Amino acid sequence: MVKNELNNDLQLSILDFVHVYPGSNPVQSLKNSTEMVQLADRLGYKRYWFTEHHNTPSQISTSPDLLSLHAASHTKNIRVGSGGIMLPNHSPLKVVENFTLLEALYPGRVDLGIGRASGTDGLTALALQRSQESVTANDFPEQLNQLLSFFSRNFPAQHPFKKIIVPGNESIVPDMYMLGSSQSGVQFAIDKGLGFVFAAHLAPRLAISVLRLYRENFKPSIFMNEPKSMLAIGVITAETEEEAKYLAGPLELMWARMATGSRDLSFPSIEEASKYVYTLQEEEARQYNKDRFVIGSVANVAEKLKRLAKEALVDEIMIADYYPSQESRLKGHQLLSEAFDLPSK
């Protein structure tokens, strides 16, 4: 049994979807993310990751590698990376080339989070992957093996890719993490000796058991000597419970709509959410979704995050950023940094 003695120095990180707020636009959203990552850097957050989503008008985080480059160039200390690169959409070689360049430009500051899904609908996946055969291939294990072999330069002697020269050398490798919301994803992290991040906002009831499974069964590799795990979860906090619940209105409404099959998956405004009358089915979904998020005053949120970290055997929480406005997200992350006494720069 693994004991968790990590919780005394709990680290915080941020997962940015680059939301396009109602009434705003993509250009402003990118400016918002630049402002947020610079503040996170000063506040002492550990890392700042970008998601990969496509054909989603309310989000513009389509290219985590490009956004990571931008974020790194505007900060000094914080780690940057992908949460994650959806590997089915990409050539493993191209991912290796891009992240080798990132790591060479910003040594010791780059993370490659790897996802197994396409992160989008079937038609968009077809446009990204360019053939129906690729969409239905289900060849993620082969893709992952190729990616790791390109990084480590250890293809078998007879493998055709052995002849391909990757820029740099095997010392220029980002820290790598598997992303998951099930036991399938965690097994890759265990077997390949990679870090692991569980998306508790997608499958909250599995989070504790899967994260404990990872830490108790991790196999060291050339990429990672010891297990490194994080719990990702939606967090909205404010100075009071009442304000936090008000700010969480759009988040709760959006997820209730998703759970009940609505075609309207836009990020609602605070005003829309505060006036919205839930159907019986939506209210049931809203209550079921409660465990996906941690919402409340900063004192209560900090206490719950520490408890979750202890139960999951993690020393880092990644905050899935669903704040409804730039002002509320800046304030919320500032409050948490103070509550956790992060090492501000």
CSV table of C-alpha atoms in Angstrom, one decimal:
chain,number,residue,atom,x,y,z
A,1,MET,CA,0.0,0.0,0.0
A,2,VAL,CA,1.3,3.4,-1.0
A,3,LYS,CA,1.2,6.1,1.7
A,4,ASN,CA,0.4,9.6,0.7
A,5,GLU,CA,2.7,12.0,2.4
A,6,LEU,CA,2.6,14.5,-0.6
A,7,ASN,CA,-0.4,16.6,0.5
A,8,ASN,CA,1.6,19.0,2.6
A,9,ASP,CA,2.9,20.8,-0.5
A,10,LEU,CA,0.0,20.5,-2.8
A,11,GLN,CA,0.7,22.2,-6.2
A,12,LEU,CA,-1.8,23.8,-8.4
A,13,SER,CA,-2.0,24.0,-12.2
A,14,ILE,CA,-4.4,25.3,-14.8
A,15,LEU,CA,-6.1,23.7,-17.8
A,16,ASP,CA,-7.2,26.4,-20.3
A,17,PHE,CA,-10.0,25.7,-22.9
A,18,VAL,CA,-9.6,29.3,-24.2
A,19,HIS,CA,-13.3,30.0,-23.9
A,20,VAL,CA,-14.9,32.5,-26.2
A,21,TYR,CA,-17.2,34.3,-23.7
A,22,PRO,CA,-20.7,35.4,-24.9
A,23,GLY,CA,-20.4,38.7,-26.7
A,24,SER,CA,-16.6,38.3,-27.0
A,25,ASN,CA,-14.5,37.0,-29.9
A,26,PRO,CA,-11.5,34.7,-30.5
A,27,VAL,CA,-8.9,37.4,-30.6
A,28,GLN,CA,-10.0,38.7,-27.2
A,29,SER,CA,-10.0,35.1,-25.9
A,30,LEU,CA,-6.4,34.7,-26.8
A,31,LYS,CA,-5.5,38.0,-25.1
A,32,ASN,CA,-7.3,36.7,-22.0
A,33,SER,CA,-5.3,33.5,-22.0
A,34,THR,CA,-2.1,35.5,-22.3
A,35,GLU,CA,-3.0,37.6,-19.3
A,36,MET,CA,-4.1,34.5,-17.4
A,37,VAL,CA,-0.9,32.5,-18.0
A,38,GLN,CA,1.3,35.6,-17.0
A,39,LEU,CA,-0.6,36.0,-13.8
A,40,ALA,CA,-0.4,32.2,-13.1
A,41,ASP,CA,3.4,32.5,-13.7
A,42,ARG,CA,3.7,35.3,-11.1
A,43,LEU,CA,1.4,33.5,-8.6
A,44,GLY,CA,3.4,30.3,-8.5
A,45,TYR,CA,1.2,27.9,-10.4
A,46,LYS,CA,3.1,24.8,-11.5
A,47,ARG,CA,2.0,24.4,-15.1
A,48,TYR,CA,-0.5,25.8,-17.6
A,49,TRP,CA,-1.9,23.4,-20.2
A,50,PHE,CA,-4.1,23.9,-23.3
A,51,THR,CA,-6.8,21.5,-24.5
A,52,GLU,CA,-7.4,20.4,-28.0
A,53,HIS,CA,-10.9,20.8,-29.3
A,54,HIS,CA,-12.2,21.3,-32.8
A,55,ASN,CA,-15.5,22.5,-34.3
A,56,THR,CA,-16.4,24.1,-31.0
A,57,PRO,CA,-17.3,27.8,-31.5
A,58,SER,CA,-17.2,28.6,-27.8
A,59,GLN,CA,-13.6,27.4,-27.5
A,60,ILE,CA,-10.5,28.3,-29.6
A,61,SER,CA,-7.9,25.9,-28.2
A,62,THR,CA,-7.4,23.9,-31.4
A,63,SER,CA,-3.6,23.8,-31.3
A,64,PRO,CA,-2.0,23.2,-27.9
A,65,ASP,CA,1.5,23.2,-29.3
A,66,LEU,CA,1.2,26.7,-30.8
A,67,LEU,CA,-0.5,28.0,-27.7
A,68,SER,CA,2.2,26.5,-25.5
A,69,LEU,CA,4.9,28.2,-27.6
A,70,HIS,CA,3.1,31.5,-27.2
A,71,ALA,CA,2.6,31.0,-23.4
A,72,ALA,CA,6.2,30.1,-22.9
A,73,SER,CA,7.4,33.1,-24.7
A,74,HIS,CA,5.3,35.4,-22.5
A,75,THR,CA,6.3,33.8,-19.1
A,76,LYS,CA,9.4,33.0,-17.1
A,77,ASN,CA,9.0,30.0,-14.9
A,78,ILE,CA,5.7,28.2,-15.4
A,79,ARG,CA,5.6,24.9,-17.3
A,80,VAL,CA,3.5,24.9,-20.4
A,81,GLY,CA,2.0,22.1,-22.5
A,82,SER,CA,-0.9,20.2,-23.9
A,83,GLY,CA,-3.8,18.8,-22.1
A,84,GLY,CA,-3.7,17.2,-24.4
A,85,ILE,CA,-2.5,16.5,-27.9
A,86,MET,CA,-5.2,14.1,-29.2
A,87,LEU,CA,-2.9,11.7,-30.9
A,88,PRO,CA,-5.4,10.1,-33.3
A,89,ASN,CA,-5.5,13.5,-35.1
A,90,HIS,CA,-1.8,13.7,-35.6
A,91,SER,CA,1.3,12.0,-37.0
A,92,PRO,CA,3.5,10.8,-34.1
A,93,LEU,CA,6.5,12.1,-35.9
A,94,LYS,CA,5.1,15.6,-36.3
A,95,VAL,CA,4.2,15.6,-32.6
A,96,VAL,CA,7.7,14.6,-31.7
A,97,GLU,CA,9.2,17.3,-34.0
A,98,ASN,CA,7.0,20.0,-32.6
A,99,PHE,CA,7.6,19.2,-28.9
A,100,THR,CA,11.3,18.6,-29.4
A,101,LEU,CA,11.5,22.2,-30.7
A,102,LEU,CA,9.4,23.4,-27.8
A,103,GLU,CA,11.6,21.6,-25.3
A,104,ALA,CA,14.8,22.9,-27.0
A,105,LEU,CA,13.5,26.5,-27.0
A,106,TYR,CA,12.3,26.3,-23.3
A,107,PRO,CA,14.3,23.5,-21.6
A,108,GLY,CA,12.7,22.0,-18.6
A,109,ARG,CA,9.4,23.9,-19.1
A,110,VAL,CA,7.4,21.7,-21.6
A,111,ASP,CA,4.9,19.0,-21.0
A,112,LEU,CA,3.3,16.7,-23.6
A,113,GLY,CA,-0.1,15.5,-22.4
A,114,ILE,CA,-1.4,12.7,-24.7
A,115,GLY,CA,-5.0,11.9,-25.3
A,116,ARG,CA,-6.5,8.8,-26.9
A,117,ALA,CA,-9.7,10.4,-28.4
A,118,SER,CA,-10.1,12.7,-31.3
A,119,GLY,CA,-11.7,15.4,-29.1
A,120,THR,CA,-14.4,16.2,-31.7
A,121,ASP,CA,-17.3,14.9,-33.7
A,122,GLY,CA,-16.9,12.2,-36.4
A,123,LEU,CA,-17.1,14.5,-39.4
A,124,THR,CA,-14.4,16.9,-38.0
A,125,ALA,CA,-12.3,13.9,-37.1
A,126,LEU,CA,-12.5,12.8,-40.7
A,127,ALA,CA,-11.4,16.2,-41.9
A,128,LEU,CA,-8.5,16.1,-39.5
A,129,GLN,CA,-7.4,12.5,-40.2
A,130,ARG,CA,-8.2,12.6,-43.9
A,131,SER,CA,-9.6,9.1,-44.3
A,132,GLN,CA,-12.4,7.0,-42.9
A,133,GLU,CA,-9.8,4.2,-42.4
A,134,SER,CA,-7.8,6.4,-40.1
A,135,VAL,CA,-10.9,7.4,-38.1
A,136,THR,CA,-11.9,3.8,-37.5
A,137,ALA,CA,-8.5,2.3,-37.2
A,138,ASN,CA,-8.3,2.3,-33.4
A,139,ASP,CA,-4.5,2.1,-33.6
A,140,PHE,CA,-3.6,4.3,-30.6
A,141,PRO,CA,-1.2,1.7,-29.1
A,142,GLU,CA,0.8,1.7,-32.4
A,143,GLN,CA,0.8,5.5,-32.5
A,144,LEU,CA,2.0,5.8,-28.9
A,145,ASN,CA,4.8,3.2,-29.5
A,146,GLN,CA,5.9,5.2,-32.5
A,147,LEU,CA,5.9,8.5,-30.6
A,148,LEU,CA,7.9,7.0,-27.7
A,149,SER,CA,10.4,5.3,-30.1
A,150,PHE,CA,10.9,8.6,-32.0
A,151,PHE,CA,11.7,10.4,-28.7
A,152,SER,CA,14.0,7.6,-27.5
A,153,ARG,CA,15.5,6.8,-30.9
A,154,ASN,CA,15.0,3.1,-30.2
A,155,PHE,CA,13.1,1.6,-33.1
A,156,PRO,CA,14.0,-2.0,-33.7
A,157,ALA,CA,16.7,-2.4,-36.3
A,158,GLN,CA,14.4,-3.7,-39.0
A,159,HIS,CA,11.7,-1.0,-38.5
A,160,PRO,CA,11.4,1.3,-41.5
A,161,PHE,CA,11.2,4.4,-39.3
A,162,LYS,CA,14.7,3.6,-37.9
A,163,LYS,CA,16.1,5.6,-40.7
A,164,ILE,CA,14.2,8.8,-39.9
A,165,ILE,CA,16.3,11.4,-38.2
A,166,VAL,CA,14.5,13.4,-35.5
A,167,PRO,CA,15.9,16.9,-34.7
A,168,GLY,CA,18.1,17.1,-31.6
A,169,ASN,CA,18.7,14.0,-29.5
A,170,GLU,CA,17.1,11.8,-26.8
A,171,SER,CA,18.0,14.3,-24.1
A,172,ILE,CA,15.5,16.9,-25.6
A,173,VAL,CA,12.3,15.3,-24.5
A,174,PRO,CA,9.3,17.0,-22.7
A,175,ASP,CA,7.8,15.4,-19.6
A,176,MET,CA,5.0,13.1,-20.9
A,177,TYR,CA,1.6,12.4,-19.4
A,178,MET,CA,-1.2,10.1,-20.4
A,179,LEU,CA,-4.6,11.7,-20.0
A,180,GLY,CA,-7.5,9.5,-19.0
A,181,SER,CA,-11.0,9.2,-17.6
A,182,SER,CA,-11.1,5.4,-17.4
A,183,GLN,CA,-8.9,2.4,-16.5
A,184,SER,CA,-7.9,2.0,-20.2
A,185,GLY,CA,-6.0,5.3,-20.3
A,186,VAL,CA,-4.2,4.6,-17.0
A,187,GLN,CA,-2.8,1.3,-18.2
A,188,PHE,CA,-0.8,3.0,-20.9
A,189,ALA,CA,0.7,5.3,-18.3
A,190,ILE,CA,1.6,2.4,-16.0
A,191,ASP,CA,3.1,0.2,-18.7
A,192,LYS,CA,5.0,2.9,-20.5
A,193,GLY,CA,6.3,4.7,-17.4
A,194,LEU,CA,4.6,8.0,-18.1
A,195,GLY,CA,2.9,10.5,-15.9
A,196,PHE,CA,-0.9,10.3,-15.6
A,197,VAL,CA,-3.7,12.9,-15.3
A,198,PHE,CA,-7.2,11.8,-14.5
A,199,ALA,CA,-10.1,14.0,-15.8
A,200,ALA,CA,-12.4,14.0,-12.8
A,201,HIS,CA,-14.7,16.5,-14.5
A,202,LEU,CA,-15.4,13.7,-17.0
A,203,ALA,CA,-15.6,10.7,-14.7
A,204,PRO,CA,-15.6,11.9,-11.1
A,205,ARG,CA,-16.7,8.6,-9.6
A,206,LEU,CA,-13.7,6.7,-11.0
A,207,ALA,CA,-11.0,9.3,-10.1
A,208,ILE,CA,-9.8,8.1,-6.7
A,209,SER,CA,-9.6,4.4,-7.5
A,210,VAL,CA,-7.9,4.9,-10.9
A,211,LEU,CA,-5.3,7.4,-9.6
A,212,ARG,CA,-4.5,5.1,-6.7
A,213,LEU,CA,-4.2,2.2,-9.2
A,214,TYR,CA,-1.6,4.2,-11.2
A,215,ARG,CA,0.6,5.1,-8.2
A,216,GLU,CA,0.5,1.6,-6.8
A,217,ASN,CA,1.4,-0.1,-10.1
A,218,PHE,CA,3.7,2.4,-11.9
A,219,LYS,CA,6.6,0.9,-13.8
A,220,PRO,CA,9.7,3.2,-14.1
A,221,SER,CA,11.0,4.0,-17.6
A,222,ILE,CA,13.6,6.1,-19.4
A,223,PHE,CA,11.0,8.8,-19.5
A,224,MET,CA,10.0,8.9,-15.8
A,225,ASN,CA,11.7,7.3,-12.8
A,226,GLU,CA,8.9,7.8,-10.3
A,227,PRO,CA,5.1,8.1,-10.7
A,228,LYS,CA,3.7,11.5,-11.3
A,229,SER,CA,0.0,11.9,-11.2
A,230,MET,CA,-2.5,14.8,-11.1
A,231,LEU,CA,-6.3,15.1,-10.6
A,232,ALA,CA,-8.0,17.5,-13.0
A,233,ILE,CA,-11.3,18.9,-11.9
A,234,GLY,CA,-13.5,21.9,-12.6
A,235,VAL,CA,-13.1,24.6,-9.9
A,236,ILE,CA,-14.9,27.8,-9.4
A,237,THR,CA,-14.2,29.8,-6.3
A,238,ALA,CA,-14.8,33.3,-4.9
A,239,GLU,CA,-14.7,35.1,-1.6
A,240,THR,CA,-18.2,33.8,-0.6
A,241,GLU,CA,-20.3,30.7,-1.2
A,242,GLU,CA,-23.0,32.8,-2.8
A,243,GLU,CA,-20.8,34.5,-5.3
A,244,ALA,CA,-19.1,31.2,-6.3
A,245,LYS,CA,-22.5,29.6,-6.9
A,246,TYR,CA,-23.6,32.5,-9.0
A,247,LEU,CA,-20.4,32.3,-11.1
A,248,ALA,CA,-20.9,28.6,-11.5
A,249,GLY,CA,-24.3,29.0,-13.1
A,250,PRO,CA,-23.0,28.9,-16.7
A,251,LEU,CA,-20.9,25.9,-16.1
A,252,GLU,CA,-23.7,23.9,-14.5
A,253,LEU,CA,-26.1,24.9,-17.2
A,254,MET,CA,-23.7,23.9,-20.0
A,255,TRP,CA,-23.1,20.5,-18.5
A,256,ALA,CA,-26.8,19.9,-17.8
A,257,ARG,CA,-27.5,20.6,-21.5
A,258,MET,CA,-24.8,18.3,-22.6
A,259,ALA,CA,-26.1,15.5,-20.4
A,260,THR,CA,-29.6,15.8,-21.8
A,261,GLY,CA,-28.8,15.8,-25.5
A,262,SER,CA,-29.2,19.5,-26.2
A,263,ARG,CA,-27.8,20.9,-29.4
A,264,ASP,CA,-27.0,24.2,-27.7
A,265,LEU,CA,-23.5,23.5,-26.2
A,266,SER,CA,-22.4,27.1,-26.2
A,267,PHE,CA,-21.0,28.6,-23.0
A,268,PRO,CA,-24.0,30.5,-21.5
A,269,SER,CA,-23.6,34.0,-20.0
A,270,ILE,CA,-24.0,34.6,-16.3
A,271,GLU,CA,-27.2,36.5,-16.9
A,272,GLU,CA,-28.7,33.6,-19.0
A,273,ALA,CA,-27.8,31.0,-16.4
A,274,SER,CA,-29.1,33.1,-13.5
A,275,LYS,CA,-32.5,33.4,-15.2
A,276,TYR,CA,-32.7,29.9,-16.7
A,277,VAL,CA,-35.5,27.6,-15.6
A,278,TYR,CA,-34.3,24.0,-15.7
A,279,THR,CA,-36.5,21.2,-17.0
A,280,LEU,CA,-37.0,18.2,-14.6
A,281,GLN,CA,-34.5,16.2,-16.7
A,282,GLU,CA,-32.0,19.0,-16.7
A,283,GLU,CA,-32.2,19.5,-13.0
A,284,GLU,CA,-31.6,15.8,-12.5
A,285,ALA,CA,-28.5,16.1,-14.6
A,286,ARG,CA,-27.4,19.2,-12.7
A,287,GLN,CA,-27.6,17.3,-9.4
A,288,TYR,CA,-25.8,14.3,-10.9
A,289,ASN,CA,-23.0,16.5,-12.2
A,290,LYS,CA,-22.2,18.0,-8.8
A,291,ASP,CA,-19.1,15.8,-8.3
A,292,ARG,CA,-17.6,17.0,-11.6
A,293,PHE,CA,-16.8,20.4,-10.0
A,294,VAL,CA,-15.6,22.0,-6.8
A,295,ILE,CA,-17.6,25.2,-6.2
A,296,GLY,CA,-17.6,27.5,-3.2
A,297,SER,CA,-15.8,30.0,-1.0
A,298,VAL,CA,-12.0,29.8,-1.3
A,299,ALA,CA,-11.7,28.3,2.2
A,300,ASN,CA,-14.1,25.5,1.5
A,301,VAL,CA,-12.7,24.8,-2.0
A,302,ALA,CA,-9.1,24.6,-0.6
A,303,GLU,CA,-10.2,22.1,2.0
A,304,LYS,CA,-12.0,19.9,-0.5
A,305,LEU,CA,-9.1,20.0,-2.9
A,306,LYS,CA,-6.7,18.9,-0.2
A,307,ARG,CA,-9.0,16.1,0.8
A,308,LEU,CA,-9.3,14.9,-2.8
A,309,ALA,CA,-5.6,15.0,-3.3
A,310,LYS,CA,-5.0,12.9,-0.2
A,311,GLU,CA,-7.5,10.3,-1.2
A,312,ALA,CA,-6.2,10.1,-4.8
A,313,LEU,CA,-2.5,10.0,-3.7
A,314,VAL,CA,-1.6,13.0,-5.8
A,315,ASP,CA,0.5,16.1,-5.0
A,316,GLU,CA,-1.0,18.3,-7.8
A,317,ILE,CA,-4.4,19.5,-8.8
A,318,MET,CA,-5.1,20.7,-12.3
A,319,ILE,CA,-7.9,23.2,-12.3
A,320,ALA,CA,-10.1,22.9,-15.4
A,321,ASP,CA,-10.9,26.5,-16.0
A,322,TYR,CA,-14.7,27.1,-16.5
A,323,TYR,CA,-14.9,30.6,-15.1
A,324,PRO,CA,-17.6,32.7,-16.9
A,325,SER,CA,-15.6,35.9,-17.3
A,326,GLN,CA,-12.0,37.1,-17.4
A,327,GLU,CA,-12.5,39.1,-14.2
A,328,SER,CA,-13.8,36.1,-12.2
A,329,ARG,CA,-11.0,33.7,-13.4
A,330,LEU,CA,-8.2,36.1,-12.6
A,331,LYS,CA,-9.7,36.7,-9.1
A,332,GLY,CA,-10.5,33.0,-8.5
A,333,HIS,CA,-7.0,31.8,-9.3
A,334,GLN,CA,-5.5,34.6,-7.2
A,335,LEU,CA,-7.6,33.6,-4.2
A,336,LEU,CA,-6.5,29.9,-4.5
A,337,SER,CA,-2.8,30.9,-4.8
A,338,GLU,CA,-3.1,32.7,-1.5
A,339,ALA,CA,-5.0,29.9,0.1
A,340,PHE,CA,-2.4,27.4,-0.8
A,341,ASP,CA,0.5,29.8,-0.2
A,342,LEU,CA,2.0,29.2,-3.6
A,343,PRO,CA,5.6,30.5,-4.2
A,344,SER,CA,4.7,33.7,-6.0
A,345,LYS,CA,7.5,35.2,-8.1
